[in-house]
Coordinates of N, CA and C and ligand atoms in Angstrom, one line a residue:
X1 N 24.1 6.5 -1.2 CA 23.4 6.5 -2.5 C 22.6 7.8 -2.6
X2 N 22.4 8.4 -3.8 CA 21.7 9.6 -3.9 C 20.2 9.4 -3.8
X3 N 19.5 10.4 -3.3 CA 18.0 10.3 -3.3 C 17.5 10.2 -4.8
X4 N 16.4 9.4 -4.9 CA 15.8 9.3 -6.3 C 15.1 10.6 -6.6
X5 N 14.5 11.2 -5.6 CA 13.8 12.5 -5.8 C 13.9 13.3 -4.5
X6 N 14.0 14.6 -4.7 CA 13.9 15.5 -3.6 C 13.3 16.8 -4.0
X7 N 12.6 17.4 -3.2 CA 12.0 18.7 -3.6 C 11.9 19.6 -2.3
X8 N 11.9 20.9 -2.7 CA 11.8 21.9 -1.6 C 10.8 23.0 -2.0
X9 N 9.8 23.2 -1.1 CA 8.7 24.2 -1.4 C 8.1 24.0 -2.7
X10 N 7.9 22.8 -3.1 CA 7.4 22.5 -4.5 C 5.8 22.8 -4.5
X11 N 5.4 23.5 -5.6 CA 4.0 23.8 -5.7 C 3.5 23.6 -7.1
X12 N 2.2 23.4 -7.2 CA 1.5 23.3 -8.5 C 0.2 24.0 -8.4
X13 N 0.0 25.1 -9.0 CA -1.3 25.8 -9.1 C -1.9 25.7 -10.5
X14 N -3.1 25.3 -10.5 CA -3.8 25.3 -11.8 C -4.7 26.5 -12.0
X15 N -4.7 27.1 -13.2 CA -5.5 28.3 -13.4 C -4.9 29.5 -12.8
X16 N -5.6 30.6 -13.0 CA -5.1 31.9 -12.5 C -6.2 32.8 -11.9
X17 N -5.8 33.8 -11.2 CA -6.8 34.7 -10.6 C -7.7 34.1 -9.6
X18 N -9.0 34.5 -9.7 CA -10.0 33.9 -8.8 C -10.2 32.5 -8.9
X19 N -10.0 31.9 -10.2 CA -10.2 30.5 -10.4 C -9.0 29.6 -10.1
X20 N -7.9 30.2 -9.6 CA -6.7 29.4 -9.3 C -7.0 28.4 -8.2
X21 N -6.4 27.2 -8.5 CA -6.5 26.1 -7.5 C -5.1 25.6 -7.2
X22 N -4.7 25.7 -5.9 CA -3.3 25.3 -5.6 C -3.5 23.8 -5.1
X23 N -3.1 22.9 -6.0 CA -3.2 21.5 -5.8 C -2.1 21.0 -4.8
X24 N -0.9 21.5 -5.0 CA 0.2 21.2 -4.1 C 0.9 22.5 -3.7
X25 N 1.1 22.7 -2.4 CA 1.7 23.9 -1.9 C 2.9 23.6 -1.0
X26 N 4.0 24.2 -1.4 CA 5.2 24.2 -0.6 C 5.6 22.8 -0.1
X27 N 5.6 21.8 -0.9 CA 5.9 20.4 -0.5 C 7.4 20.2 -0.4
X28 N 7.9 19.7 0.7 CA 9.3 19.4 0.9 C 9.4 17.9 1.3
X29 N 10.1 17.1 0.5 CA 10.2 15.7 0.8 C 11.4 15.1 0.0
X30 N 11.7 13.8 0.3 CA 12.7 13.1 -0.5 C 12.3 11.6 -0.5
X31 N 12.7 11.0 -1.6 CA 12.5 9.6 -1.8 C 13.8 8.9 -2.0
X32 N 14.1 7.9 -1.1 CA 15.4 7.2 -1.2 C 15.2 5.9 -1.9
X33 N 16.2 5.3 -2.4 CA 16.1 3.9 -3.0 C 15.5 3.0 -1.9
X34 N 14.6 2.1 -2.4 CA 14.1 1.1 -1.5 C 12.9 1.6 -0.5
X35 N 12.6 2.9 -0.6 CA 11.5 3.4 0.3 C 10.2 2.8 -0.1
X36 N 9.3 2.7 0.9 CA 7.9 2.2 0.7 C 7.1 3.3 1.4
X37 N 6.4 4.1 0.6 CA 5.7 5.3 1.1 C 4.2 5.3 0.7
X38 N 3.4 5.5 1.7 CA 1.9 5.6 1.4 C 1.6 7.1 1.5
X39 N 0.8 7.6 0.5 CA 0.4 9.0 0.6 C -1.1 9.0 0.8
X40 N -1.6 9.4 1.9 CA -3.0 9.4 2.2 C -3.5 10.8 2.1
X41 N -4.8 11.0 2.3 CA -5.4 12.3 2.2 C -6.8 12.3 1.5
X42 N -7.6 13.2 1.9 CA -9.0 13.3 1.3 C -9.0 13.5 -0.2
X43 N -10.1 13.2 -0.8 CA -10.2 13.5 -2.2 C -10.0 15.0 -2.5
X44 N -9.2 15.3 -3.5 CA -8.9 16.6 -3.8 C -7.8 17.3 -3.0
X45 N -7.1 16.5 -2.2 CA -6.1 17.0 -1.3 C -4.7 17.2 -2.0
X46 N -4.6 16.6 -3.3 CA -3.4 16.8 -4.0 C -2.5 15.6 -4.2
X47 N -3.0 14.4 -3.9 CA -2.2 13.2 -4.0 C -1.7 12.9 -5.4
X48 N -2.7 13.0 -6.4 CA -2.3 12.7 -7.8 C -1.4 13.7 -8.3
X49 N -1.6 15.0 -8.0 CA -0.8 16.0 -8.5 C 0.7 15.9 -7.9
X50 N 0.8 15.5 -6.7 CA 2.1 15.3 -6.1 C 2.8 14.1 -6.8
X51 N 2.1 13.0 -7.1 CA 2.7 11.9 -7.8 C 3.1 12.3 -9.2
X52 N 2.3 13.1 -9.9 CA 2.7 13.6 -11.2 C 3.9 14.5 -11.2
X53 N 4.0 15.3 -10.1 CA 5.2 16.1 -10.0 C 6.5 15.2 -9.8
X54 N 6.3 14.2 -9.0 CA 7.4 13.3 -8.7 C 7.9 12.6 -9.9
X55 N 6.9 12.2 -10.8 CA 7.2 11.5 -12.0 C 7.7 12.4 -13.1
X56 N 7.6 13.7 -12.9 CA 8.0 14.7 -13.9 C 7.0 14.8 -15.0
X57 N 5.8 14.4 -14.7 CA 4.7 14.5 -15.7 C 4.0 15.9 -15.6
X58 N 4.2 16.5 -14.5 CA 3.5 17.8 -14.2 C 4.6 18.8 -14.0
X59 N 4.5 20.0 -14.5 CA 5.5 21.1 -14.3 C 5.2 21.9 -13.1
X60 N 6.1 22.0 -12.1 CA 5.8 22.8 -10.9 C 5.6 24.3 -11.3
X61 N 4.8 25.0 -10.5 CA 4.7 26.4 -10.7 C 5.5 27.2 -9.6
X62 N 6.0 26.4 -8.6 CA 6.9 27.1 -7.7 C 7.8 26.0 -7.0
X63 N 8.9 26.4 -6.4 CA 9.8 25.5 -5.7 C 10.7 24.8 -6.6
X64 N 11.4 23.8 -6.0 CA 12.5 23.0 -6.8 C 12.3 21.6 -6.6
X65 N 12.5 20.9 -7.8 CA 12.4 19.4 -7.7 C 13.7 18.9 -8.4
X66 N 14.3 17.8 -7.8 CA 15.5 17.2 -8.4 C 15.4 15.7 -8.3
X67 N 16.1 15.1 -9.3 CA 16.1 13.6 -9.3 C 17.6 13.2 -9.3
X68 N 18.4 13.4 -8.3 CA 19.8 13.2 -8.3 C 20.1 11.7 -8.6
X69 N 19.4 10.8 -8.0 CA 19.6 9.3 -8.2 C 19.3 8.9 -9.6
X70 N 18.7 9.7 -10.4 CA 18.3 9.4 -11.8 C 19.1 10.2 -12.8
X71 N 20.2 10.8 -12.3 CA 21.0 11.6 -13.2 C 20.3 12.9 -13.5
X72 N 19.4 13.3 -12.7 CA 18.8 14.7 -12.9 C 17.5 14.7 -13.7
X73 N 17.2 13.6 -14.4 CA 16.1 13.7 -15.3 C 15.2 12.5 -15.2
X74 N 13.9 12.7 -14.7 CA 13.0 11.5 -14.5 C 12.7 10.8 -15.7
X75 N 13.0 11.3 -16.9 CA 12.6 10.6 -18.1 C 13.8 9.9 -18.8
X76 N 15.0 10.1 -18.2 CA 16.2 9.4 -18.7 C 16.9 8.7 -17.6
X77 N 17.2 7.4 -17.8 CA 16.8 6.6 -19.0 C 15.3 6.4 -19.0
X78 N 14.7 6.3 -20.2 CA 13.2 6.1 -20.3 C 12.8 4.9 -19.5
X79 N 11.7 5.0 -18.8 CA 11.2 3.9 -18.0 C 11.8 3.8 -16.6
X80 N 12.7 4.6 -16.2 CA 13.3 4.6 -14.9 C 12.3 4.9 -13.8
X81 N 11.3 5.8 -14.2 CA 10.2 6.1 -13.3 C 8.9 5.6 -14.0
X82 N 8.1 4.8 -13.3 CA 6.9 4.2 -13.9 C 5.7 4.6 -13.0
X83 N 4.6 4.7 -13.6 CA 3.4 5.2 -12.9 C 2.2 4.2 -13.2
X84 N 1.5 3.9 -12.1 CA 0.2 3.2 -12.3 C -0.8 4.3 -12.1
X85 N -1.5 4.7 -13.1 CA -2.4 5.8 -13.1 C -3.7 5.5 -12.4
X86 N -4.3 6.6 -11.8 CA -5.6 6.4 -11.1 C -6.7 6.0 -12.1
X87 N -6.7 6.6 -13.2 CA -7.8 6.2 -14.2 C -7.5 4.9 -14.9
X88 N -8.5 4.2 -15.4 CA -8.2 3.0 -16.2 C -7.3 3.4 -17.4
X89 N -6.3 2.6 -17.6 CA -5.4 3.1 -18.7 C -4.9 2.0 -19.7
X90 N -5.6 0.8 -19.6 CA -5.2 -0.2 -20.7 C -5.9 0.2 -22.0
X91 N -5.2 0.1 -23.1 CA -5.8 0.5 -24.4 C -6.7 -0.7 -24.8
X92 N -8.0 -0.4 -25.1 CA -9.0 -1.4 -25.3 C -8.7 -2.2 -26.5
X93 N -8.1 -1.7 -27.5 CA -7.9 -2.4 -28.8 C -6.7 -3.3 -28.8
X94 N -5.9 -3.2 -27.8 CA -4.6 -4.0 -27.7 C -4.8 -5.1 -26.7
X95 N -4.3 -6.3 -27.0 CA -4.4 -7.4 -26.0 C -3.4 -7.1 -24.8
X96 N -3.5 -8.0 -23.8 CA -2.7 -7.8 -22.6 C -1.2 -7.7 -22.9
X97 N -0.7 -8.6 -23.7 CA 0.8 -8.5 -24.0 C 1.1 -7.2 -24.8
X98 N 0.3 -6.9 -25.7 CA 0.5 -5.6 -26.5 C 0.5 -4.4 -25.6
X99 N -0.4 -4.4 -24.6 CA -0.5 -3.3 -23.7 C 0.8 -3.2 -22.9
X100 N 1.3 -4.3 -22.4 CA 2.5 -4.3 -21.6 C 3.7 -4.0 -22.4
X101 N 3.7 -4.4 -23.7 CA 4.8 -4.1 -24.6 C 5.0 -2.6 -24.9
X102 N 3.9 -1.9 -24.9 CA 3.8 -0.5 -25.4 C 4.9 0.4 -24.8
X103 N 5.1 0.5 -23.5 CA 6.1 1.4 -23.0 C 7.5 0.9 -23.4
X104 N 7.7 -0.4 -23.6 CA 9.0 -0.9 -24.0 C 9.3 -0.5 -25.5
X105 N 8.3 -0.5 -26.3 CA 8.4 0.0 -27.7 C 8.8 1.5 -27.7
X106 N 8.0 2.2 -26.8 CA 8.3 3.7 -26.7 C 9.7 4.0 -26.2
X107 N 10.2 3.0 -25.4 CA 11.6 3.2 -24.9 C 12.6 2.8 -25.9
X108 N 12.2 2.3 -27.1 CA 13.1 2.0 -28.1 C 13.5 0.6 -28.3
X109 N 12.9 -0.3 -27.6 CA 13.2 -1.8 -27.8 C 12.6 -2.3 -29.1
X110 N 13.3 -3.2 -29.7 CA 12.7 -3.9 -30.9 C 11.5 -4.6 -30.5
X111 N 10.5 -4.8 -31.5 CA 9.3 -5.5 -31.1 C 9.4 -6.9 -30.5
X112 N 10.4 -7.7 -31.0 CA 10.6 -9.0 -30.5 C 11.1 -9.0 -29.0
X113 N 12.0 -8.0 -28.8 CA 12.6 -7.9 -27.4 C 11.5 -7.3 -26.5
X114 N 10.7 -6.4 -27.0 CA 9.6 -5.8 -26.2 C 8.6 -6.9 -25.8
X115 N 8.3 -7.7 -26.7 CA 7.3 -8.8 -26.4 C 7.9 -9.8 -25.4
X116 N 9.2 -10.1 -25.6 CA 9.8 -11.0 -24.6 C 9.8 -10.5 -23.2
X117 N 10.2 -9.2 -23.1 CA 10.2 -8.6 -21.8 C 8.8 -8.4 -21.2
X118 N 7.8 -8.2 -22.1 CA 6.4 -8.1 -21.6 C 5.9 -9.4 -21.1
X119 N 6.2 -10.5 -21.8 CA 5.8 -11.8 -21.3 C 6.5 -12.1 -20.0
X120 N 7.8 -11.7 -19.9 CA 8.5 -12.0 -18.6 C 7.9 -11.2 -17.5
X121 N 7.4 -10.0 -17.7 CA 6.8 -9.2 -16.6 C 5.4 -9.9 -16.3
X122 N 4.7 -10.3 -17.3 CA 3.4 -11.0 -17.0 C 3.6 -12.3 -16.2
X123 N 4.7 -13.1 -16.6 CA 5.0 -14.3 -15.9 C 5.4 -14.0 -14.4
X124 N 6.1 -13.0 -14.2 CA 6.6 -12.6 -12.9 C 5.4 -12.4 -12.0
X125 N 4.3 -11.8 -12.5 CA 3.1 -11.5 -11.7 C 2.1 -12.6 -11.9
X126 N 2.4 -13.8 -12.5 CA 1.5 -14.9 -12.6 C 0.3 -14.6 -13.5
X127 N 0.6 -13.8 -14.5 CA -0.5 -13.3 -15.4 C -0.4 -13.9 -16.8
X128 N 0.5 -14.9 -17.0 CA 0.8 -15.3 -18.4 C -0.5 -15.9 -19.1
X129 N -1.4 -16.4 -18.3 CA -2.6 -17.0 -19.0 C -3.5 -15.9 -19.6
X130 N -3.3 -14.7 -19.2 CA -4.1 -13.6 -19.7 C -3.5 -13.0 -21.0
X131 N -2.3 -13.4 -21.4 CA -1.5 -12.7 -22.4 C -2.3 -12.3 -23.6
X132 N -3.1 -13.2 -24.2 CA -3.8 -12.9 -25.4 C -5.2 -12.3 -25.3
X133 N -5.6 -12.0 -24.1 CA -6.9 -11.4 -23.9 C -7.0 -9.9 -24.1
X134 N -8.2 -9.4 -24.5 CA -8.4 -8.0 -24.5 C -8.8 -7.5 -23.1
X135 N -8.6 -6.2 -22.9 CA -8.9 -5.6 -21.6 C -10.4 -5.9 -21.2
X136 N -11.3 -5.9 -22.2 CA -12.7 -6.2 -21.8 C -13.0 -7.6 -21.4
X137 N -12.0 -8.5 -21.6 CA -12.1 -9.9 -21.3 C -11.5 -10.3 -20.0
X138 N -11.1 -9.3 -19.2 CA -10.5 -9.6 -17.9 C -11.2 -8.8 -16.8
X139 N -11.0 -9.2 -15.5 CA -11.7 -8.5 -14.4 C -10.9 -7.3 -14.0
X140 N -11.6 -6.4 -13.2 CA -10.9 -5.2 -12.7 C -9.6 -5.5 -12.0
X141 N -9.6 -6.5 -11.1 CA -8.4 -6.9 -10.4 C -7.3 -7.3 -11.3
X142 N -7.7 -8.2 -12.3 CA -6.7 -8.6 -13.3 C -6.2 -7.4 -14.1
X143 N -7.1 -6.5 -14.5 CA -6.6 -5.4 -15.2 C -5.6 -4.6 -14.4
X144 N -5.9 -4.4 -13.1 CA -4.9 -3.6 -12.3 C -3.6 -4.3 -12.2
X145 N -3.6 -5.7 -12.2 CA -2.3 -6.4 -12.1 C -1.6 -6.3 -13.5
X146 N -2.3 -6.2 -14.6 CA -1.7 -6.0 -15.9 C -1.1 -4.7 -16.0
X147 N -1.8 -3.7 -15.4 CA -1.2 -2.3 -15.4 C 0.1 -2.3 -14.6
X148 N 0.2 -3.1 -13.5 CA 1.4 -3.1 -12.7 C 2.5 -3.8 -13.5
X149 N 2.1 -4.9 -14.3 CA 3.1 -5.6 -15.1 C 3.6 -4.6 -16.2
X150 N 2.8 -3.8 -16.7 CA 3.2 -2.8 -17.7 C 4.2 -1.8 -17.1
X151 N 3.8 -1.4 -15.8 CA 4.7 -0.4 -15.1 C 6.1 -1.0 -14.8
X152 N 6.1 -2.3 -14.5 CA 7.5 -2.8 -14.1 C 8.3 -3.3 -15.3
X153 N 7.6 -3.4 -16.5 CA 8.3 -4.0 -17.6 C 9.5 -3.2 -18.0
X154 N 9.6 -1.9 -17.8 CA 10.7 -1.1 -18.1 C 11.8 -1.2 -17.0
X155 N 11.5 -2.0 -16.0 CA 12.4 -2.1 -14.8 C 12.7 -0.8 -14.1
X156 N 11.7 -0.1 -13.7 CA 11.9 1.2 -13.0 C 12.6 1.1 -11.7
X157 N 13.2 2.2 -11.3 CA 13.8 2.2 -9.9 C 12.9 3.0 -9.0
X158 N 11.9 3.7 -9.6 CA 10.9 4.4 -8.8 C 9.5 4.1 -9.4
X159 N 8.7 3.4 -8.6 CA 7.4 3.0 -9.0 C 6.3 3.8 -8.2
X160 N 5.5 4.5 -9.0 CA 4.5 5.3 -8.4 C 3.1 4.7 -8.7
X161 N 2.3 4.5 -7.7 CA 1.0 3.9 -8.0 C -0.1 4.8 -7.3
X162 N -1.0 5.3 -8.2 CA -2.0 6.3 -7.8 C -3.4 5.5 -7.6
X163 N -3.8 5.3 -6.3 CA -5.0 4.6 -6.0 C -5.1 3.3 -6.7
X164 N -4.0 2.4 -6.6 CA -4.1 1.2 -7.4 C -5.1 0.2 -7.0
X165 N -5.7 0.4 -5.8 CA -6.8 -0.5 -5.3 C -8.1 0.2 -5.2
X166 N -8.2 1.4 -5.7 CA -9.4 2.2 -5.5 C -10.7 1.5 -5.9
X167 N -10.7 0.8 -6.9 CA -12.0 0.2 -7.5 C -12.2 -1.2 -7.0
X168 N -11.4 -1.7 -6.1 CA -11.4 -3.2 -5.9 C -11.9 -3.5 -4.5
X169 N -12.5 -4.7 -4.4 CA -12.9 -5.2 -3.1 C -11.7 -5.5 -2.2
X170 N -12.0 -5.7 -0.9 CA -10.8 -5.7 0.1 C -9.9 -6.9 -0.2
X171 N -10.4 -8.0 -0.6 CA -9.5 -9.2 -0.9 C -8.7 -8.9 -2.1
X172 N -9.3 -8.4 -3.1 CA -8.6 -8.2 -4.4 C -7.6 -7.0 -4.2
X173 N -7.9 -6.0 -3.4 CA -7.0 -4.9 -3.1 C -5.8 -5.4 -2.4
X174 N -5.9 -6.3 -1.4 CA -4.8 -6.9 -0.7 C -3.9 -7.7 -1.7
X175 N -4.5 -8.4 -2.6 CA -3.7 -9.2 -3.6 C -3.0 -8.3 -4.5
X176 N -3.6 -7.2 -4.9 CA -2.9 -6.2 -5.8 C -1.7 -5.6 -5.1
X177 N -1.9 -5.2 -3.8 CA -0.8 -4.7 -3.1 C 0.3 -5.7 -2.9
X178 N 0.0 -7.0 -2.7 CA 1.0 -8.0 -2.7 C 1.8 -8.0 -3.9
X179 N 1.2 -7.8 -5.1 CA 1.9 -7.8 -6.3 C 2.8 -6.6 -6.4
X180 N 2.3 -5.4 -6.0 CA 3.1 -4.2 -6.1 C 4.3 -4.3 -5.2
X181 N 4.1 -4.8 -4.0 CA 5.3 -5.0 -3.0 C 6.3 -6.0 -3.6
X182 N 5.8 -7.1 -4.1 CA 6.7 -8.1 -4.6 C 7.4 -7.6 -5.8
X183 N 6.7 -6.8 -6.7 CA 7.4 -6.3 -7.9 C 8.5 -5.3 -7.5
X184 N 8.2 -4.4 -6.5 CA 9.1 -3.4 -6.1 C 10.4 -4.1 -5.4
X185 N 10.1 -5.2 -4.7 CA 11.2 -5.9 -4.1 C 12.1 -6.6 -5.2
X186 N 11.4 -7.2 -6.2 CA 12.1 -7.9 -7.2 C 13.0 -6.9 -8.0
X187 N 12.5 -5.7 -8.2 CA 13.2 -4.6 -9.0 C 14.2 -3.9 -8.1
X188 N 14.1 -4.0 -6.8 CA 14.8 -3.2 -5.9 C 14.5 -1.7 -6.1
X189 N 13.2 -1.5 -6.3 CA 12.7 -0.1 -6.6 C 12.0 0.5 -5.4
X190 N 12.0 1.8 -5.3 CA 11.2 2.6 -4.4 C 9.8 2.5 -4.8
X191 N 8.9 2.5 -3.8 CA 7.4 2.4 -4.2 C 6.7 3.5 -3.4
X192 N 5.9 4.3 -4.1 CA 5.1 5.3 -3.5 C 3.6 5.1 -4.0
X193 N 2.7 4.9 -3.0 CA 1.3 4.5 -3.3 C 0.4 5.6 -2.7
X194 N -0.4 6.3 -3.6 CA -1.4 7.2 -3.1 C -2.6 6.3 -2.8
X195 N -3.2 6.4 -1.6 CA -4.3 5.5 -1.3 C -5.2 6.1 -0.2
X196 N -6.5 5.8 -0.4 CA -7.5 6.2 0.7 C -7.7 5.0 1.6
X197 N -7.1 3.9 1.3 CA -7.3 2.6 2.0 C -6.3 2.4 3.2
X198 N -6.8 2.5 4.4 CA -6.0 2.4 5.6 C -5.2 1.1 5.6
X199 N -5.9 0.0 5.2 CA -5.2 -1.3 5.2 C -4.0 -1.3 4.3
X200 N -4.2 -0.7 3.1 CA -3.1 -0.6 2.1 C -2.0 0.2 2.7
X201 N -2.3 1.4 3.2 CA -1.3 2.4 3.7 C -0.5 1.7 4.9
X202 N -1.2 0.9 5.7 CA -0.6 0.4 6.9 C 0.5 -0.6 6.5
X203 N 0.5 -1.1 5.3 CA 1.5 -2.1 4.9 C 2.7 -1.5 4.3
X204 N 2.7 -0.2 4.1 CA 3.9 0.5 3.6 C 4.7 1.1 4.8
X205 N 6.0 1.2 4.7 CA 6.8 1.6 5.9 C 6.6 3.0 6.3
X206 N 6.4 4.0 5.4 CA 6.5 5.4 5.7 C 5.1 6.0 5.3
X207 N 4.6 6.9 6.2 CA 3.3 7.5 5.9 C 3.5 9.0 5.6
X208 N 3.0 9.4 4.5 CA 2.8 10.9 4.2 C 1.3 11.2 4.1
X209 N 1.0 12.4 4.4 CA -0.4 12.8 4.4 C -0.6 14.1 3.7
X210 N -1.6 14.2 2.8 CA -1.9 15.5 2.2 C -3.2 16.1 2.7
X211 N -3.1 17.4 3.0 CA -4.3 18.0 3.4 C -4.4 19.4 2.7
X212 N -5.4 19.6 1.9 CA -5.6 20.9 1.2 C -4.3 21.3 0.5
X213 N -3.6 20.4 -0.2 CA -2.4 20.7 -0.9 C -1.1 20.7 -0.1
X214 N -1.3 20.6 1.2 CA -0.1 20.6 2.1 C 0.3 19.2 2.5
X215 N 1.6 18.9 2.3 CA 2.2 17.6 2.5 C 2.8 17.5 3.9
X216 N 2.4 16.5 4.7 CA 3.1 16.2 5.9 C 3.8 14.9 5.8
X217 N 5.1 14.9 6.0 CA 5.9 13.6 6.0 C 6.0 13.2 7.4
X218 N 6.4 11.9 7.7 CA 6.5 11.5 9.1 C 5.2 11.5 9.8
X219 N 4.1 11.4 9.0 CA 2.8 11.4 9.6 C 2.4 10.1 10.2
X220 N 1.7 10.1 11.4 CA 1.3 8.8 12.0 C -0.2 8.8 11.9
X221 N -0.8 7.7 11.4 CA -2.3 7.6 11.3 C -2.9 7.5 12.7
X222 N -4.0 8.2 12.9 CA -4.7 8.1 14.3 C -5.1 6.7 14.5
X223 N -5.0 6.3 15.8 CA -5.5 4.9 16.1 C -7.0 4.8 16.0
Ligands
LIG1 N1 -5.5 19.6 -14.5 C1 -6.1 20.2 -13.6 N2 -6.7 21.4 -13.8 C2 -7.4 22.1 -12.8 N3 -7.4 21.7 -11.5 C3 -6.9 20.5 -11.2 C4 -6.2 19.7 -12.2 N4 -5.7 18.6 -11.6 C5 -6.1 18.6 -10.3 N5 -6.8 19.8 -10.1 C6 -7.3 20.2 -8.8 O1 -6.3 20.1 -7.8 C7 -6.8 19.6 -6.6 C8 -6.0 18.4 -6.2 O2 -6.4 17.4 -7.2 P1 -5.7 15.9 -7.1 O3 -6.3 15.2 -8.3 O4 -4.3 16.0 -7.1 O5 -6.3 15.4 -5.7 P2 -6.3 13.9 -5.2 O6 -5.9 13.9 -3.7 O7 -5.6 13.0 -6.1 O8 -7.9 13.5 -5.2 P3 -8.6 12.1 -5.4 O9 -8.4 11.4 -4.1 O10 -10.0 12.4 -5.7 O11 -7.9 11.4 -6.5 C9 -8.3 19.5 -6.8 O12 -8.9 20.6 -6.3 C10 -8.4 19.3 -8.3 O13 -9.7 19.7 -8.7
LIG2 MG1 -6.1 11.3 -7.2

């Protein structure tokens, strides 16, 4: 089977001249179907930028990126790559079901079908009782599970999660990771998680590490 993503000497520099910041430098890696990858690294080391490059949300300034297992384009079919963003991203004026429906509507589904699929994604994650609530009426851990439901509603084959447990206590973080792993298994999707949390990283099969924009794959955490 083709790799979902592969890149060679991939880089992303923001700004120019003396103000230039190289967030990702010369990254070479690949993601295969079914992979479970943790990306660790200090704050500012380039984890989010790497995930955005993998998702095709950020344009590289050097190197090559390819999505052979996705027919070459991370946005086609729409929803094949899904992202759980680092920043809170539920729209406050929409209830939980409407938030989860949104990417389905953007992918071209009819409203009734989008709602049906959104409710199925919420049920899969045991969140159906939150369906009519507004984001301000649910906890941080519940909100993060809803964001995961939204990410899986389009049935992605590549699921990227950027610090999905960053704001959560240890118990809630473990539960959110349970949900991510179960969702990826259900979808038969590859899962890439950027995380500062060693407990979270230890539960994923493969370790990548970012340091000052440089990616090391096959990295082993110090004991
Ligand atoms: N849009 C942008 N414009 C300018 N600089 C940026 C931009 N996005 C990221 N950077 C810079 O690129 C570097 C890497 O940032 P990035 O957000 O990828 O790191 P990170 O490892 O995800 O950090 P954190 O753990 O704090 O989320 C940082 O120096 C950051 O300030
Ligand atoms: Mg980040």
